[in-house]
C-alpha atoms as an extended CHARMM CRD file, in Angstrom:
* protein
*
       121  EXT
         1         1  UNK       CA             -2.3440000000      145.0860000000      124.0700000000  PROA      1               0.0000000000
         2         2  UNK       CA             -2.1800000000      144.1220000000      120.6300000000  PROA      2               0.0000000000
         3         3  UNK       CA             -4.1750000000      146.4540000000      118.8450000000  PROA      3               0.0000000000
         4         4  UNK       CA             -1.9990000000      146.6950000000      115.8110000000  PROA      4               0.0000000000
         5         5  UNK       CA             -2.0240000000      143.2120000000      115.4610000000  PROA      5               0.0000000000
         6         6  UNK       CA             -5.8320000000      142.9020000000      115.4680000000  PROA      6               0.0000000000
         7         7  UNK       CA             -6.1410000000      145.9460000000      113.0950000000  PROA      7               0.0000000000
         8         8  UNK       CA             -4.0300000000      143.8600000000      110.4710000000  PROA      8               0.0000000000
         9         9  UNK       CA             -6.1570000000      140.5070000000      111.1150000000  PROA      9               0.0000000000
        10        10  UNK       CA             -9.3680000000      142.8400000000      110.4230000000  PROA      10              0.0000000000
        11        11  UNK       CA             -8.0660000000      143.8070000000      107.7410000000  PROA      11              0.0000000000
        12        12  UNK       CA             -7.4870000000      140.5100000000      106.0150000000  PROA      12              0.0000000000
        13        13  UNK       CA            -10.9770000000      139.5850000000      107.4190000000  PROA      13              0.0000000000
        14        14  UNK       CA            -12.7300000000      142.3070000000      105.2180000000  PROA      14              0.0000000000
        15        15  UNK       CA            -12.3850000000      140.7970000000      101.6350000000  PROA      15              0.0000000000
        16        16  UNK       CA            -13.2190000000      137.4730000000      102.9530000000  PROA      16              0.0000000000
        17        17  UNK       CA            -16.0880000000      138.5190000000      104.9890000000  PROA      17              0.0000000000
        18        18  UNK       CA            -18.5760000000      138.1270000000      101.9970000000  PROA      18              0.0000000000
        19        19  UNK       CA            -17.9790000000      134.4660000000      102.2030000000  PROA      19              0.0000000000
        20        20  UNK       CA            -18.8450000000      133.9900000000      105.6330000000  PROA      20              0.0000000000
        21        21  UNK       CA            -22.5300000000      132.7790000000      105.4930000000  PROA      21              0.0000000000
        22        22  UNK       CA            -22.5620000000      131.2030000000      101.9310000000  PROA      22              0.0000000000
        23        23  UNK       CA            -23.0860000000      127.9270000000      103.5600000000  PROA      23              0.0000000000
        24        24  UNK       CA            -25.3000000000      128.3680000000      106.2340000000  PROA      24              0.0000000000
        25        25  UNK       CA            -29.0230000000      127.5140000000      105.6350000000  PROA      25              0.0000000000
        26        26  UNK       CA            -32.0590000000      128.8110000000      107.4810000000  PROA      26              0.0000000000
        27        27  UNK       CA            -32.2440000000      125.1700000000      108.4570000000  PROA      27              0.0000000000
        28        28  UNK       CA            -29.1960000000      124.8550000000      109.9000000000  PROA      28              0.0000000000
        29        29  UNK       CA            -29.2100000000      128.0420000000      111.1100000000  PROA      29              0.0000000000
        30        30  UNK       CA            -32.7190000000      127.3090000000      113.0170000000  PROA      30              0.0000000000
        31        31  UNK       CA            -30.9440000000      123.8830000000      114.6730000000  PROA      31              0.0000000000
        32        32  UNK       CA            -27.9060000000      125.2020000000      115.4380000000  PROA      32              0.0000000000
        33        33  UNK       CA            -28.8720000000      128.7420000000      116.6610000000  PROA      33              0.0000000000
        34        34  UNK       CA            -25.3930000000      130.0440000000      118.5910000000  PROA      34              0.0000000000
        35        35  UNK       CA            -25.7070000000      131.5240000000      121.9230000000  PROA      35              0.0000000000
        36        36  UNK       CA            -23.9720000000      134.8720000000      121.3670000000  PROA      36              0.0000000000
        37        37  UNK       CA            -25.1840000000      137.2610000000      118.3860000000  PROA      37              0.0000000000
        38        38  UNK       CA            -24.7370000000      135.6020000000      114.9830000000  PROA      38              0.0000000000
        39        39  UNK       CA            -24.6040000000      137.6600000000      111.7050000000  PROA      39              0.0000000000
        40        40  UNK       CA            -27.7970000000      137.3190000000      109.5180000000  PROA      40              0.0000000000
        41        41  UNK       CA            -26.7180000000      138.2250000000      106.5600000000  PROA      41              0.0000000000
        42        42  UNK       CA            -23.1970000000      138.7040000000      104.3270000000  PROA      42              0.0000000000
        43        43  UNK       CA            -23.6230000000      141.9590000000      104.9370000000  PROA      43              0.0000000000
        44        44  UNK       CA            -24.0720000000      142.2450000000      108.4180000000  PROA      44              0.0000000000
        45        45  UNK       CA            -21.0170000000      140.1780000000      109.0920000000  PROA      45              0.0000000000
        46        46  UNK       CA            -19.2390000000      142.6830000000      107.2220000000  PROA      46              0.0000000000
        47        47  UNK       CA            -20.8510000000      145.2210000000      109.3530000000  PROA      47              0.0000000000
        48        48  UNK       CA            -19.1180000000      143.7270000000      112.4690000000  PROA      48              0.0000000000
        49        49  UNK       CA            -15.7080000000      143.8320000000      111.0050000000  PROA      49              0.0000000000
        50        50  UNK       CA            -15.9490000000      147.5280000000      110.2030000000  PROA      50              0.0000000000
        51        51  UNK       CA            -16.8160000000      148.1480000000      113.4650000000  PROA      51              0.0000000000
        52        52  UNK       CA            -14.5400000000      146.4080000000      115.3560000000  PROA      52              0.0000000000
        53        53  UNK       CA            -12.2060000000      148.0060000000      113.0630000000  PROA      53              0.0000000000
        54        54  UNK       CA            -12.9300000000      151.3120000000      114.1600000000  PROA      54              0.0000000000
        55        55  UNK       CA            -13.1540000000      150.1550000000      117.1390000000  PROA      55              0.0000000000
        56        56  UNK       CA             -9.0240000000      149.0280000000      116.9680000000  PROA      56              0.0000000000
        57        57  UNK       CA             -8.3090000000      152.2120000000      115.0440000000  PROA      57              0.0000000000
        58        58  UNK       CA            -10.1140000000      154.0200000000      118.4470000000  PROA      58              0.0000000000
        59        59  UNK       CA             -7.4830000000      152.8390000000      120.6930000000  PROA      59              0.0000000000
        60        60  UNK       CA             -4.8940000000      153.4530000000      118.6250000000  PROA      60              0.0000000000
        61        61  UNK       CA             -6.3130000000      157.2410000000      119.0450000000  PROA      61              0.0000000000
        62        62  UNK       CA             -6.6170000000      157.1740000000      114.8520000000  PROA      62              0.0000000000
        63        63  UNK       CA            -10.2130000000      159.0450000000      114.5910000000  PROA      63              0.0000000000
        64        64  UNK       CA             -9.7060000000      159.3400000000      111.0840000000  PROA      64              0.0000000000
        65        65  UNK       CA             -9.2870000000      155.7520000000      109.9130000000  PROA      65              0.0000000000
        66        66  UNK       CA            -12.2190000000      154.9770000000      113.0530000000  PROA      66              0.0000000000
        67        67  UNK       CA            -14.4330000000      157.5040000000      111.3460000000  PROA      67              0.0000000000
        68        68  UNK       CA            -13.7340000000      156.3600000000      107.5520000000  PROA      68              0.0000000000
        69        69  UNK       CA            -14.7180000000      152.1490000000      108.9340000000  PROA      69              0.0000000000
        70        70  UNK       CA            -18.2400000000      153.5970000000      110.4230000000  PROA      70              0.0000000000
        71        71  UNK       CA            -19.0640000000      155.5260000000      107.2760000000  PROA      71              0.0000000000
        72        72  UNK       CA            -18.4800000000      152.0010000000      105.8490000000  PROA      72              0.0000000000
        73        73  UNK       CA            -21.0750000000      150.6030000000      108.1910000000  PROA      73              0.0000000000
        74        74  UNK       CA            -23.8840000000      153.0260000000      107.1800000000  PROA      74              0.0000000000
        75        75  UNK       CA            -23.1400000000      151.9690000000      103.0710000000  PROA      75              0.0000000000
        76        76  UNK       CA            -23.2280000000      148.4860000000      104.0780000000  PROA      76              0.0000000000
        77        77  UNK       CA            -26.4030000000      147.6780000000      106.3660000000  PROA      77              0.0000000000
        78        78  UNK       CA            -29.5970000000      149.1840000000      107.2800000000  PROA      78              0.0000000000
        79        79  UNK       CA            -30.0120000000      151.5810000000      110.5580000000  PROA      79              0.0000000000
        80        80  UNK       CA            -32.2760000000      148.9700000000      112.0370000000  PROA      80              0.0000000000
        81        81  UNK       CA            -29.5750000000      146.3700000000      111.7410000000  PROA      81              0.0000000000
        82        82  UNK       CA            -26.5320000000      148.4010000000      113.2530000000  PROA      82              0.0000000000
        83        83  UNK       CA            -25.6290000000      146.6590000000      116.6370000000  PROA      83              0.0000000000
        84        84  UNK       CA            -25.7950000000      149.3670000000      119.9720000000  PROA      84              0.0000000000
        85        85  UNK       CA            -22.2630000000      149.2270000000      120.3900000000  PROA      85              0.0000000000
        86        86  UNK       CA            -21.4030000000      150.3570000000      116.8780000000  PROA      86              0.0000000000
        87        87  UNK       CA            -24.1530000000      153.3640000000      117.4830000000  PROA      87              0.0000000000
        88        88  UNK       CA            -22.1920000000      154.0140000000      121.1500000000  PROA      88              0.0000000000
        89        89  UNK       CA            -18.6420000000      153.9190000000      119.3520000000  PROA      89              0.0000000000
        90        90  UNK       CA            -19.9790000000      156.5510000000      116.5310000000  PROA      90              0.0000000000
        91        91  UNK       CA            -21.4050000000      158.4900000000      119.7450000000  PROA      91              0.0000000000
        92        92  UNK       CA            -17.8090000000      158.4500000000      121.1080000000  PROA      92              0.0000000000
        93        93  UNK       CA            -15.3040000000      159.1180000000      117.6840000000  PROA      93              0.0000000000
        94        94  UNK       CA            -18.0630000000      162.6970000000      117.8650000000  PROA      94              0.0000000000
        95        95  UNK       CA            -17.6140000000      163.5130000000      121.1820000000  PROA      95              0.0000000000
        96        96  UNK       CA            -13.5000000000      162.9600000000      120.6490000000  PROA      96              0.0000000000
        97        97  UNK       CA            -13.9020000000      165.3510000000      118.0400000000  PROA      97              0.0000000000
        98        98  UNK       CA            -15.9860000000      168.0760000000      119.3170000000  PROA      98              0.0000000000
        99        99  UNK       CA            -19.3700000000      167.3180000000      117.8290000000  PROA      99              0.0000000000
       100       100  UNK       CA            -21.8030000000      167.2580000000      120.6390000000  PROA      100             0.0000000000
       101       101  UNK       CA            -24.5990000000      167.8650000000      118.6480000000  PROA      101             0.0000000000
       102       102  UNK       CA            -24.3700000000      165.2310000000      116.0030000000  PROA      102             0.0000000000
       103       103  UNK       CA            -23.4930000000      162.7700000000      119.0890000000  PROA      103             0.0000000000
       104       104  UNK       CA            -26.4380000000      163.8010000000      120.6180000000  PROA      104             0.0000000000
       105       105  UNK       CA            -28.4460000000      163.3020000000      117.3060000000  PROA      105             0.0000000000
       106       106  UNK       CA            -27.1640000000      159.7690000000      116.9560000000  PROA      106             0.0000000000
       107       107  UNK       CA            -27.7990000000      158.5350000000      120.8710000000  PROA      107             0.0000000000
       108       108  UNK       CA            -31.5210000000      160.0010000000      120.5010000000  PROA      108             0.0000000000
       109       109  UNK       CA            -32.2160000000      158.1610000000      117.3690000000  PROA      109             0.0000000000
       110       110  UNK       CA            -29.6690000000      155.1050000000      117.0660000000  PROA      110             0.0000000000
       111       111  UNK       CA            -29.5510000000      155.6770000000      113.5680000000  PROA      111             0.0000000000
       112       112  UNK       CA            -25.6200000000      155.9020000000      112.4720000000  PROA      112             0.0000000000
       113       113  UNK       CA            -26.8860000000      157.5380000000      109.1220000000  PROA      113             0.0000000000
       114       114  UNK       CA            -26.2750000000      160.9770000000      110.5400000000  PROA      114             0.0000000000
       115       115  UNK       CA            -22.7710000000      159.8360000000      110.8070000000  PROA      115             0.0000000000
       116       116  UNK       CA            -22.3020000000      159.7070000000      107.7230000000  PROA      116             0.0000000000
       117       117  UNK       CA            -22.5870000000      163.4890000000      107.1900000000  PROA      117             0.0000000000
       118       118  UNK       CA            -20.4530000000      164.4510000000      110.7090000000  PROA      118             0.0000000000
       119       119  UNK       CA            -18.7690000000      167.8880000000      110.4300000000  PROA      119             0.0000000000
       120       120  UNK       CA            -16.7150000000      168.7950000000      112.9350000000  PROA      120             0.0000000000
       121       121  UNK       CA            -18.3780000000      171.8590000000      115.3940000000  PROA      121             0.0000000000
C-alpha cells in the first residue's frame, strides 16, 4: 500500500540503472547464475524499471504516466527481450482505455512496438 513510495524509489532507480551491470562478467555471471530472472544487459535492467514503473503508475489509476514508461520500454530494448508481464501490462493500460484492437494486436504478437503508436478507439 505504498505505491507512491515505490513510484519515487523507481524513480531514483532510473538514472542509476545504467550502472547496474558494469561489473558483472560473463564469468561471473556463468558461476553465479541467480535463480530468479537476471537482467542481461544495461539496457534490459532499465527495461524492468520502466515497467515496474508503469506498473506503480497503474495502481495509482495514472494511464498517462503508465503509458509514457512503456513507450520508454519499446526505445530501450528489443521486442524479443520485453518480459510477458510488461507485454500483459501494455495489454491492460489498452483495454483501460478503450483500445481493444491494439490490445488484441499486442497479445497475438507479444511485440510492445505497436504500443508505441496506441490511439485511443
Amino acid at each position: 500500500d505504498r505505491v507512491s513510495d515505490a513510484i519515487e524509489h523507481l524513480k531514483h532507480a532510473i538514472p542509476s540503472s545504467t550502472d547496474v551491470l558494469k561489473s558483472v562478467t560473463l564469468e561471473l555471471f556463468s558461476n553465479n547464475s541467480p535463480t530468479s530472472a537476471y537482467p542481461k544487459s544495461c539496457s534490459q535492467a532499465k527495461a524492468i524499471v520502466y515497467s515496474n514503473l508503469a506498473a506503480s503508475y497503474c495502481l495509482q489509476n495514472n494511464l498517462e504516466r503508465a503509458t509514457k514508461q512503456i513507450a520508454l520500454i519499446t526505445d530501450s530494448i528489443p521486442p524479443d527481450m520485453v518480459a510477458y508481464r510488461t507485454v500483459l501490462l501494455a495489454v491492460y493500460i489498452l483495454l483501460k482505455e478503450g483500445n481493444k484492437s491494439r490490445a488484441l494486436q499486442i497479445l497475438r504478437t507479444k511485440n510492445i512496438s505497436h504500443f508505441k503508436h496506441s490511439t485511443k478507439t
